[in-house]
mmCIF file of C-alpha atoms and ligand atoms in Angstrom:
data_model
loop_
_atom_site.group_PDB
_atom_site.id
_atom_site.type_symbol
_atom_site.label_atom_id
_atom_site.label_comp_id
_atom_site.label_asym_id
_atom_site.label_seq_id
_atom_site.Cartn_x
_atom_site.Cartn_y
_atom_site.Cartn_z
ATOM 1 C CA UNK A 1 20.775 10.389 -29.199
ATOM 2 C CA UNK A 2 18.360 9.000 -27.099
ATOM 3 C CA UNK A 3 16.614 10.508 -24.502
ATOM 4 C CA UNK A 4 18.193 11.162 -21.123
ATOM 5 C CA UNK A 5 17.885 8.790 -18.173
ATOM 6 C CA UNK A 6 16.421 11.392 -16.338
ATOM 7 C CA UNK A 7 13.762 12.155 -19.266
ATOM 8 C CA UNK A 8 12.661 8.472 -19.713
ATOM 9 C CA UNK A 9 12.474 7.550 -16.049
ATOM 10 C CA UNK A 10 9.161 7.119 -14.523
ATOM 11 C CA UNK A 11 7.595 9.624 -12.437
ATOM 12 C CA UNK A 12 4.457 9.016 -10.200
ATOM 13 C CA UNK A 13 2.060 12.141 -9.922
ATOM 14 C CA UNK A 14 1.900 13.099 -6.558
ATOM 15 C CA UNK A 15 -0.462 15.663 -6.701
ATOM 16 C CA UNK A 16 -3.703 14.976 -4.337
ATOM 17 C CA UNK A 17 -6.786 16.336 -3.151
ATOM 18 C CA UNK A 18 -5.142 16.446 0.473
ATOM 19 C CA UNK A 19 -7.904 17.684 2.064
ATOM 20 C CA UNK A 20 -7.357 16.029 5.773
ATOM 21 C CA UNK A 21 -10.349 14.750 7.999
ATOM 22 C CA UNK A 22 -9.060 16.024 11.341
ATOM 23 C CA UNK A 23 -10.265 15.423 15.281
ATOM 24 C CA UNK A 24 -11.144 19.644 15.539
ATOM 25 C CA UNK A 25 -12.711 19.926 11.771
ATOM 26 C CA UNK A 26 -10.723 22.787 10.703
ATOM 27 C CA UNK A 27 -10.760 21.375 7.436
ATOM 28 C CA UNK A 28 -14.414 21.390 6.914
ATOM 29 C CA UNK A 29 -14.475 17.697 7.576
ATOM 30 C CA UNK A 30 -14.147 16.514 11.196
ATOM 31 C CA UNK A 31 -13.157 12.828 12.072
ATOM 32 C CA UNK A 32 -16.782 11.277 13.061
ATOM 33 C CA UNK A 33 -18.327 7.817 12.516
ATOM 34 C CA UNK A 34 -20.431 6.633 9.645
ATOM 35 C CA UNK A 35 -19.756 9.615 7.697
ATOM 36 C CA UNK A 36 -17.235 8.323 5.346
ATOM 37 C CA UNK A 37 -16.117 5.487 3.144
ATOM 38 C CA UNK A 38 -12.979 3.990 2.060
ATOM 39 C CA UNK A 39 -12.703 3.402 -1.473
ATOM 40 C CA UNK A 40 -9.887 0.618 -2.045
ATOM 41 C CA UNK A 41 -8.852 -2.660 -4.196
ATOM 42 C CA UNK A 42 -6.716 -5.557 -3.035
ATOM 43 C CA UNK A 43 -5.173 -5.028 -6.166
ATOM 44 C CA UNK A 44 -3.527 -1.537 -5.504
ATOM 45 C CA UNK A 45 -0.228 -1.760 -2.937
ATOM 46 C CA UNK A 46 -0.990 2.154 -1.942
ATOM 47 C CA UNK A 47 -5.220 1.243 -1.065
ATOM 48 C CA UNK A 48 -3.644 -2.379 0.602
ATOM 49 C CA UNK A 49 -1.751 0.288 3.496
ATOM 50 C CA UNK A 50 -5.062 2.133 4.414
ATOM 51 C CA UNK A 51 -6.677 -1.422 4.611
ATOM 52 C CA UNK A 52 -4.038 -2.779 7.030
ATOM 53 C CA UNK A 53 -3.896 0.511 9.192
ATOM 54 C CA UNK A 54 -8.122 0.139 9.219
ATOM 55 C CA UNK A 55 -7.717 -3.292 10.526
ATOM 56 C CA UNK A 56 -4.950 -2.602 13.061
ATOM 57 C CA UNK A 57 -7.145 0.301 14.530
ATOM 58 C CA UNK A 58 -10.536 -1.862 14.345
ATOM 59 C CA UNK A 59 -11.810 1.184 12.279
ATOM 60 C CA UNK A 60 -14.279 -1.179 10.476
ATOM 61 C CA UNK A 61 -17.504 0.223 12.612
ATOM 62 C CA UNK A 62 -16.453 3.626 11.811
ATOM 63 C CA UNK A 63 -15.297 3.949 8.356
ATOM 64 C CA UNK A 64 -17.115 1.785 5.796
ATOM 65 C CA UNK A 65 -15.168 0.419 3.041
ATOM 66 C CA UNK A 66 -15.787 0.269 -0.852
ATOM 67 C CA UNK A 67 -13.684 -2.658 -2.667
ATOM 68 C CA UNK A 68 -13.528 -2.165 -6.768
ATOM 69 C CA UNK A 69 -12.152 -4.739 -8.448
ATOM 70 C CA UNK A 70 -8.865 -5.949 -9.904
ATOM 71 C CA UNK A 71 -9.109 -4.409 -13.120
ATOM 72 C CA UNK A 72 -9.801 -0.626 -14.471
ATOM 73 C CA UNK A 73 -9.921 1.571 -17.543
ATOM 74 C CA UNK A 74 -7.918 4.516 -18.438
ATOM 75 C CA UNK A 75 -11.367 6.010 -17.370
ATOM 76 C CA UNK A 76 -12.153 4.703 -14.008
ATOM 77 C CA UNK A 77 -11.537 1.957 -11.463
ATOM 78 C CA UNK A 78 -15.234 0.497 -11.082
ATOM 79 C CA UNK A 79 -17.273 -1.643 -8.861
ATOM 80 C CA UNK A 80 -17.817 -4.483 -10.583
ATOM 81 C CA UNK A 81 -17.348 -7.124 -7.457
ATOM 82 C CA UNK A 82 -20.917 -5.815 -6.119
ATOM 83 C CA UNK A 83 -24.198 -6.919 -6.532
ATOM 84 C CA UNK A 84 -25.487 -5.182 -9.869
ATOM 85 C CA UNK A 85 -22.039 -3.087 -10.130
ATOM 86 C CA UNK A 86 -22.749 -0.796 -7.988
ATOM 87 C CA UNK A 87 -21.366 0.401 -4.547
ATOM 88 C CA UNK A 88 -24.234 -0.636 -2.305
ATOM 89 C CA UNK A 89 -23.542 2.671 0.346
ATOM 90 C CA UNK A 90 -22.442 5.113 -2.914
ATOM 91 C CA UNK A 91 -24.928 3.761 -5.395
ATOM 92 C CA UNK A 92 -22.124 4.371 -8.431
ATOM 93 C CA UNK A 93 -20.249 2.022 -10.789
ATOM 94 C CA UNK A 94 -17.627 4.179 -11.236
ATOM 95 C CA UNK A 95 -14.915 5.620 -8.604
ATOM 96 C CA UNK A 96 -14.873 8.547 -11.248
ATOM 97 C CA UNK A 97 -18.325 9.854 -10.265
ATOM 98 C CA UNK A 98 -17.105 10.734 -6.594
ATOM 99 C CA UNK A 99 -14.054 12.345 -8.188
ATOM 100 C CA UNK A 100 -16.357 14.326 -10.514
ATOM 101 C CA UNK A 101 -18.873 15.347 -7.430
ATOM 102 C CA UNK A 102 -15.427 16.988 -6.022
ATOM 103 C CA UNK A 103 -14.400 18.541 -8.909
ATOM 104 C CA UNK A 104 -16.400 18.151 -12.285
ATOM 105 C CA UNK A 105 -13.147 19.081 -13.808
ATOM 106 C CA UNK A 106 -11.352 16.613 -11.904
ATOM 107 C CA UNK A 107 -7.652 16.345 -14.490
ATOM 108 C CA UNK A 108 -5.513 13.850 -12.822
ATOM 109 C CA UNK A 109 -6.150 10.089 -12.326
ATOM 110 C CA UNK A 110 -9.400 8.444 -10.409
ATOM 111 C CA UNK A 111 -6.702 6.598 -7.755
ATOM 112 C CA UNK A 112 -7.286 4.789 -4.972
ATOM 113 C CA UNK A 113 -7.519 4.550 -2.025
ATOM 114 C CA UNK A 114 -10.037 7.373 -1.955
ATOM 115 C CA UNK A 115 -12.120 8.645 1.015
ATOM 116 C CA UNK A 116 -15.572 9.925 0.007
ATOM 117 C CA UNK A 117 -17.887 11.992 1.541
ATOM 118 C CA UNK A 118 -21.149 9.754 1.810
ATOM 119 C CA UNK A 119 -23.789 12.621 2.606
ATOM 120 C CA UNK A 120 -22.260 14.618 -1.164
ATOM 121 C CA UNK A 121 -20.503 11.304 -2.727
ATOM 122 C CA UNK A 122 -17.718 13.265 -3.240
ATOM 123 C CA UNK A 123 -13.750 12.730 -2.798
ATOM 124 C CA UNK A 124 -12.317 14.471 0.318
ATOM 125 C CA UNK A 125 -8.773 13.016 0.078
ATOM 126 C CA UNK A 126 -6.813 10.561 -2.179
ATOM 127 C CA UNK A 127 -3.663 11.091 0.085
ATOM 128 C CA UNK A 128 -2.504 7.612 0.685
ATOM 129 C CA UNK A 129 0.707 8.267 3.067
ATOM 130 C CA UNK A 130 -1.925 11.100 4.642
ATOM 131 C CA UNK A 131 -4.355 8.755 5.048
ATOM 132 C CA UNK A 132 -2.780 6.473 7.452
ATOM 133 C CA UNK A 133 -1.308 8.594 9.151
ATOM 134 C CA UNK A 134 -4.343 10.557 9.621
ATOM 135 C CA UNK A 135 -6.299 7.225 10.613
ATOM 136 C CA UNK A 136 -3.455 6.525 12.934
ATOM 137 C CA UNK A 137 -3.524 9.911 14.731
ATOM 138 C CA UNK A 138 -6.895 11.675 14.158
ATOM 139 C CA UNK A 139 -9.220 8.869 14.322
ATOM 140 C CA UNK A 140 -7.551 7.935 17.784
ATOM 141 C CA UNK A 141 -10.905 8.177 19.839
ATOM 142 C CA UNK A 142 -12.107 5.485 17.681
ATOM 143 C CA UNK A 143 -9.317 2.721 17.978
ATOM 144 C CA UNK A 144 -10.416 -0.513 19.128
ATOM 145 C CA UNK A 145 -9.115 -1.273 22.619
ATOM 146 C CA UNK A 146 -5.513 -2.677 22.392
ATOM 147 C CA UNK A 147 -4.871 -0.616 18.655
ATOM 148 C CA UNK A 148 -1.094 -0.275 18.236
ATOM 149 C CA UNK A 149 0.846 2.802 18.033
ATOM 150 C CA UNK A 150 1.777 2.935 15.194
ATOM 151 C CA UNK A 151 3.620 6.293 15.138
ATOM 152 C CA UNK A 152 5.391 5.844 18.357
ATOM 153 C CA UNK A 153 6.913 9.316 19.427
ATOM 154 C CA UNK A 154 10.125 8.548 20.680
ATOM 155 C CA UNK A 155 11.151 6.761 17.071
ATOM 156 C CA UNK A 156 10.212 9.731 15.338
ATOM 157 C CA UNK A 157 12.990 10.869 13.620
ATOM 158 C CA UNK A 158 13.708 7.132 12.650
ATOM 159 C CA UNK A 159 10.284 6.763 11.776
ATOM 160 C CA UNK A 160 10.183 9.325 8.446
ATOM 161 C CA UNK A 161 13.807 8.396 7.816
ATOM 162 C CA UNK A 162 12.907 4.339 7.042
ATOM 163 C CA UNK A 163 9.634 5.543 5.501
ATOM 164 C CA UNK A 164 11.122 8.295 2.880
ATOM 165 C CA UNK A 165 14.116 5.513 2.250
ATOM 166 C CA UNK A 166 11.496 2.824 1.644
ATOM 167 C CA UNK A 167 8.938 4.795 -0.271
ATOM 168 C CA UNK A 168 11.955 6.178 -2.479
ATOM 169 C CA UNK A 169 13.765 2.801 -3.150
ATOM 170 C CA UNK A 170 10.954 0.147 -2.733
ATOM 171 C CA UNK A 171 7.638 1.042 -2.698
ATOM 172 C CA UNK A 172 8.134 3.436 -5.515
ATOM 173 C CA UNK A 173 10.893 2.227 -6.952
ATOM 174 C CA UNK A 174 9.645 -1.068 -8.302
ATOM 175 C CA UNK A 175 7.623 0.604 -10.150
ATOM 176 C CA UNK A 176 10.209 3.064 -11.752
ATOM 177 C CA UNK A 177 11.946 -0.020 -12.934
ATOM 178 C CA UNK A 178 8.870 -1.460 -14.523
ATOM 179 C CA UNK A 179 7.514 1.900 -16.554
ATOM 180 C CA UNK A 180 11.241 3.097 -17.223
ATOM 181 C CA UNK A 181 11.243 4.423 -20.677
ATOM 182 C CA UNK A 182 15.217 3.743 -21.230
ATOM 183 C CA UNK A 183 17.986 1.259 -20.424
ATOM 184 C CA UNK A 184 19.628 3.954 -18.313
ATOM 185 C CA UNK A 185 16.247 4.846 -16.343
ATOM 186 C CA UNK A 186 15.980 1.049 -15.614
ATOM 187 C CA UNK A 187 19.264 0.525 -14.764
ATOM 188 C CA UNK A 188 19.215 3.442 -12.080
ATOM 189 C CA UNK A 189 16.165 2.080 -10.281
ATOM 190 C CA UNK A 190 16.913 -1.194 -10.472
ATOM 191 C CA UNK A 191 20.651 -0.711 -8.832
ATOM 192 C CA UNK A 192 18.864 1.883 -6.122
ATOM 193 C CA UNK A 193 16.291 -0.915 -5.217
ATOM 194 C CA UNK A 194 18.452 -3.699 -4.790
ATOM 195 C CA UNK A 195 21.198 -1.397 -2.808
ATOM 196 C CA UNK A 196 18.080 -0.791 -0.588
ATOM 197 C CA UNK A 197 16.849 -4.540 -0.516
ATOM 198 C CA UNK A 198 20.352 -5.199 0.765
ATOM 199 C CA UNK A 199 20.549 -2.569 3.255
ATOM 200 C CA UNK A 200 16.679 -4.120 4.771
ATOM 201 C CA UNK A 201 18.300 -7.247 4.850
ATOM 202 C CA UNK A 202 20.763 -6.340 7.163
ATOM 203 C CA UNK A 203 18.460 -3.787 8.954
ATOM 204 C CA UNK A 204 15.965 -6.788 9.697
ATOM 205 C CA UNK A 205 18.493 -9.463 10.839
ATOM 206 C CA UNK A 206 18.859 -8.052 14.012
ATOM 207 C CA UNK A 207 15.414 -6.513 14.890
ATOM 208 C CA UNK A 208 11.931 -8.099 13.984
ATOM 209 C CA UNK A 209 10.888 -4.843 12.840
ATOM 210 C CA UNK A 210 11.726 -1.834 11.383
ATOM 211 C CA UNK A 211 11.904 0.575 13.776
ATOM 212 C CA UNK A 212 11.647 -0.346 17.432
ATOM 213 C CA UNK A 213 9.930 -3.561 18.866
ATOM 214 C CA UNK A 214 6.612 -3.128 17.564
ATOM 215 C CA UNK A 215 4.983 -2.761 14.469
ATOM 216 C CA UNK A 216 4.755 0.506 13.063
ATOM 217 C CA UNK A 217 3.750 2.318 10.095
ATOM 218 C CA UNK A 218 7.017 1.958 8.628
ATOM 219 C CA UNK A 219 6.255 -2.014 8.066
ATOM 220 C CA UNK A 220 2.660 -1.041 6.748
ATOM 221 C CA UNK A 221 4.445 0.483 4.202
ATOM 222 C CA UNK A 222 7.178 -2.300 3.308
ATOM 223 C CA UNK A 223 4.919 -5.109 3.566
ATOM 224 C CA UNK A 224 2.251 -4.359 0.636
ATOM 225 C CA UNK A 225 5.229 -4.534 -1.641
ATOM 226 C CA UNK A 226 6.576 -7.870 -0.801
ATOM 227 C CA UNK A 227 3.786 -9.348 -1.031
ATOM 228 C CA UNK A 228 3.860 -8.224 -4.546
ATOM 229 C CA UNK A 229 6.999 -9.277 -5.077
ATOM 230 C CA UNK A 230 7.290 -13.000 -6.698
ATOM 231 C CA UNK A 231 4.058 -12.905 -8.383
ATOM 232 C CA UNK A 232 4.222 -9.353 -10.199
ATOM 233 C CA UNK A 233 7.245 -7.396 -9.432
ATOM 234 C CA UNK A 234 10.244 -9.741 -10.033
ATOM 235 C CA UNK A 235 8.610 -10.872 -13.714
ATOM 236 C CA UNK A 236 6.493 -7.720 -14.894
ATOM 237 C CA UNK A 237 8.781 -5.175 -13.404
ATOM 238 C CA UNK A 238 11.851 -6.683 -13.974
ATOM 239 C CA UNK A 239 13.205 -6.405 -10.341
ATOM 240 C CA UNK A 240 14.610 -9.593 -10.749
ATOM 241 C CA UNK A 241 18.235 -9.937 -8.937
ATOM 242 C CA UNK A 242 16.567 -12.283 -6.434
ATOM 243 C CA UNK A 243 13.077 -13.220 -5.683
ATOM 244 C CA UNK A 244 12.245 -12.398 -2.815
ATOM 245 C CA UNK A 245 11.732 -16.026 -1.298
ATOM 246 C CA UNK A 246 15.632 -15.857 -1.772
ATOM 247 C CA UNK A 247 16.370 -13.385 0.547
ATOM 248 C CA UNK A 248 16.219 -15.208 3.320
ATOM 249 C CA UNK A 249 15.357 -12.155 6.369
ATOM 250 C CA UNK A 250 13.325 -10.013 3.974
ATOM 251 C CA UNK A 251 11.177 -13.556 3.498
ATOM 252 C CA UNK A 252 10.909 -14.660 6.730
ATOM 253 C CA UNK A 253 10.337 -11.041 7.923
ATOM 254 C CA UNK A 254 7.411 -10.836 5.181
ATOM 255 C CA UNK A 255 5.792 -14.723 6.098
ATOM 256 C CA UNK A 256 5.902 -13.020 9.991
ATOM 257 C CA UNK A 257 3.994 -9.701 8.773
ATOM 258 C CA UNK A 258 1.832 -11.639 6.784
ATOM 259 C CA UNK A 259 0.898 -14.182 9.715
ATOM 260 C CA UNK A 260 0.095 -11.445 12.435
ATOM 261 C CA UNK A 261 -3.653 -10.771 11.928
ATOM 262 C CA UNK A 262 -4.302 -7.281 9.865
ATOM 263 C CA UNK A 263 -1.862 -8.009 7.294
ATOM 264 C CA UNK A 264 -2.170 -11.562 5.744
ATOM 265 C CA UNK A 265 -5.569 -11.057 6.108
ATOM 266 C CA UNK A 266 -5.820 -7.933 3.373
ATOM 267 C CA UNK A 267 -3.960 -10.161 0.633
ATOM 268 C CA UNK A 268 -5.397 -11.586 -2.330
ATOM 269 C CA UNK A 269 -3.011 -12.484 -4.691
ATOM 270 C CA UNK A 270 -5.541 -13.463 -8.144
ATOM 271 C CA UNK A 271 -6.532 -9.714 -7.394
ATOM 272 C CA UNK A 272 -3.167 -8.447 -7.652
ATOM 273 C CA UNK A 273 -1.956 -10.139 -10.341
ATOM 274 C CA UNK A 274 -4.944 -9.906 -12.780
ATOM 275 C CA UNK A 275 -4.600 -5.831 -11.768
ATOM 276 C CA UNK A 276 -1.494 -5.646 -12.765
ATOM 277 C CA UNK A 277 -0.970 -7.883 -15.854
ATOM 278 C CA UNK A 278 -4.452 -6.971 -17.479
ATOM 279 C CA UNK A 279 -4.196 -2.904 -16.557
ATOM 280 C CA UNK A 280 -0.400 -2.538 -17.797
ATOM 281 C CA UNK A 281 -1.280 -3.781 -21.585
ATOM 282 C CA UNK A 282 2.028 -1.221 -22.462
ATOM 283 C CA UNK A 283 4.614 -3.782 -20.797
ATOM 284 C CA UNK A 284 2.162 -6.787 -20.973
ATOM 285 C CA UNK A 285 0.438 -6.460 -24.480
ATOM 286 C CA UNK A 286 -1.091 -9.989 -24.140
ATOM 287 C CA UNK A 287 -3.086 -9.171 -20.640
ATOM 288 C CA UNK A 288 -2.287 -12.935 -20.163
ATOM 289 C CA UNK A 289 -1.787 -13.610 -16.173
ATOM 290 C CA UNK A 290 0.886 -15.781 -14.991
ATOM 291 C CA UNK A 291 -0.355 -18.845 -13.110
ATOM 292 C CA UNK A 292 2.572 -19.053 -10.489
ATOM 293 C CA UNK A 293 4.341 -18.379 -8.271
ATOM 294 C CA UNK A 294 3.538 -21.330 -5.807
ATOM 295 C CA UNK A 295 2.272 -19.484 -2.060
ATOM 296 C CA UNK A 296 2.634 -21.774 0.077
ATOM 297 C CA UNK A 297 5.475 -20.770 2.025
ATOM 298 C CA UNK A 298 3.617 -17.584 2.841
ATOM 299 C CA UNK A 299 2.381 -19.606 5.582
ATOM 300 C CA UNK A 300 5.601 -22.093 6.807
ATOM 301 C CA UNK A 301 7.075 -20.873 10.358
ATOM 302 C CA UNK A 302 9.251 -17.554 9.726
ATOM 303 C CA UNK A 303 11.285 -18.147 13.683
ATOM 304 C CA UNK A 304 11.365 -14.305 13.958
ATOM 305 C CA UNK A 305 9.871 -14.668 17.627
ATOM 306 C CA UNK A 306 13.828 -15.389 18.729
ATOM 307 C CA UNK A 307 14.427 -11.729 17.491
ATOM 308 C CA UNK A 308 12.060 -10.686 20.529
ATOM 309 C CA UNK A 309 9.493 -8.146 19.893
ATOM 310 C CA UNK A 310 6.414 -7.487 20.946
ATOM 311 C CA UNK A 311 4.212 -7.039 17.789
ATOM 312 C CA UNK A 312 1.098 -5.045 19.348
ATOM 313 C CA UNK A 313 3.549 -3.470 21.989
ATOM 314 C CA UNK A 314 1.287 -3.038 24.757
ATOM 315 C CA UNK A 315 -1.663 -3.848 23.028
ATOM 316 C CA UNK A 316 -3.440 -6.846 21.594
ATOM 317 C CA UNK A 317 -3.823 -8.275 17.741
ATOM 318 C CA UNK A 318 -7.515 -7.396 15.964
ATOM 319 C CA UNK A 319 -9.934 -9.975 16.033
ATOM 320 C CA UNK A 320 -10.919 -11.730 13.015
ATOM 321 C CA UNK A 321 -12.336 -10.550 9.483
ATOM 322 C CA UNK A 322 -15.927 -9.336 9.707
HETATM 323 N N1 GSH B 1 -1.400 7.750 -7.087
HETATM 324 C C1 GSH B 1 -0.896 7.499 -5.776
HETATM 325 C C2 GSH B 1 -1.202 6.160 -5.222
HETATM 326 C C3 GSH B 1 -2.441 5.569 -5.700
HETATM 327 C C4 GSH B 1 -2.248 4.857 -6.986
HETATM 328 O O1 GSH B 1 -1.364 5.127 -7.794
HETATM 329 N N2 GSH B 1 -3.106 3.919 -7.193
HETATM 330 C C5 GSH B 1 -3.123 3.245 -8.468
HETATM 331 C C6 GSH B 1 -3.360 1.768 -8.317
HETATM 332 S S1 GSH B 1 -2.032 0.911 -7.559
HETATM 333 C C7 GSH B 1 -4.297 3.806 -9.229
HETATM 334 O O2 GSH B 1 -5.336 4.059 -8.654
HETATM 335 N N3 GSH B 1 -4.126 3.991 -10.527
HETATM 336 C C8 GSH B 1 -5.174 4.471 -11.395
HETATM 337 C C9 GSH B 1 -4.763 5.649 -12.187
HETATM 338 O O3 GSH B 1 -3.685 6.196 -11.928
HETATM 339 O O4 GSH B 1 -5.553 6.046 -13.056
HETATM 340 C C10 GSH B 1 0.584 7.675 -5.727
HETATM 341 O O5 GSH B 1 1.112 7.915 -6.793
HETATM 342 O O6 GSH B 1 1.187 7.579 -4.662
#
């Protein structure tokens, strides 16, 4: 017999070092300027959500960021983009050695994104829904004028509803059809994400965003995976009902995300593609890196503005990349 569904399905470790960096320090680590530093790749969907809340915000002043490249070891991700190899602010190659100043015993995977300690180079949190939402509400004295909300109050409840659906049966979900270990494991994700693809593009035929007018973190978190979609997701995953260029709201809804400033501007799609078909040598032995899909629709007119909506809500767009 082979093994169950449930046995061969893929399961992401969700165990962190959740330390929080909070406004009154009780954690040992209060929210203050120049102290820490992002670790993140363009490659990684769950680091490309802490980059887009950190641009939103116009956090770059405050928290310094640390960009490995596209491509890691079972060891470490490293920092092979900078000069020499080496994070110019951290002074390491590897990611790994700010996971071992944390915990020399350190037993689960060197992730990002990461926040490190710069005064001890170690890792105070690798939390990535904590992380935002912590940068969205802790860090609040040191928004840039005109930040958005987003974790407007009065949508709540909808709020951790659209985010626990989408986490569950996108985000994550792509992924649990890719690294499924049996036909049955596949098939369950892959029928969960597409009854969720469906359901998002009815949700965003009638409202340009997820929850309420504005942006919110709920389309931080949708967004990194579309724009993963074509290039690695529909081929190397298999999630491959539709593309998503296809589906006609879900793509105009993504070109619209990806053409307000703090989104587009955190996507680099060589990065994410060499990550993923160079790292995942068990479901693409060759490493070889497709050369499509064609972009250039990313950037054609989406005519989501006749949905209303204010993007920034009261406030006002970022200003361009440093
Ligand atoms: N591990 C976190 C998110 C971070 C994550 O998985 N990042 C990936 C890249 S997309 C990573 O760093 N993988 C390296 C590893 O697991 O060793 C989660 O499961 O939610």
């Amino acid at each position: 017999m082979n093994a169950s569904a449930a046995d061969a399905a893929y399961e992401r470790d969700a165990r962190y070092l959740t330390t929080r960096i909070t406004r009154d320090g009780s954690s040992g680590y209060p929210v203050a300027p120049g102290r820490y530093r992002l670790v993140a790749a363009r490659a990684c969907p769950w680091a490309n959500r802490a980059l887009i809340v950190r641009r939103l915000l116009g956090l770059e002043d405050v928290l310094g960021l640390g960009m490995a490249g596209p491509t890691h070891d079972e060891q470490s991700w490293t920092f092979d983009l900078d000069p020499g190899g080496l994070d110019p602010v951290l002074g390491t190659h590897f990611l790994r050695d700010a996971y071992l100043r944390r915990d020399p015993e350190y037993p689960l995977g060197i992730t990002v994104p990461a926040i490190v300690d710069i005064g001890s180079g170690a890792v105070v949190t690798n939390d990535p829904d904590r992380i935002t939402r912590d940068l969205a509400t802790e860090w609040v004295e040191h928004h840039r004028p005109g930040a958005p909300n987003l974790w407007p109050r009065k949508h709540a409840e909808e709020l951790e509803s659209v985010i626990d659906r989408v986490y569950r049966d996108v985000n994550n979900c792509v992924y649990e059809c890719g690294f499924a270990g049996s036909q049955e494991a596949y098939d369950e994700a892959y029928d969960r994400l597409w009854t969720a693809l469906d359901w998002l593009e009815e949700r965003l035929s009638t409202r340009r965003y997820l929850v309420g007018d504005t942006i919110t973190e709920a389309d931080v978190r949708l967004f990194p995976t579309l724009a993963r979609f074509d290039p690695v997701y529909h081929g190397h995953f298999k999630a491959n009902r539709n593309r998503l260029t296809e589906m006609p709201i879900l793509w105009a809804y993504a070109r619209d995300l990806f053409q307000t400033p703090g989104f587009g501007d955190t996507i680099d799609v060589a990065q994410i593609k060499e990550h993923y078909y160079v790292v995942h040598r068990t479901i693409n032995p060759t490493g070889i890196v497709p050369k499509g899909p064609d972009l250039a629709g990313w950037r054609t007119s989406h005519g989501r503005e006749r949905l209303g909506g204010r993007p920034f809500g009261d406030g006002t767009p970022p200003g361009p990349v440093r």
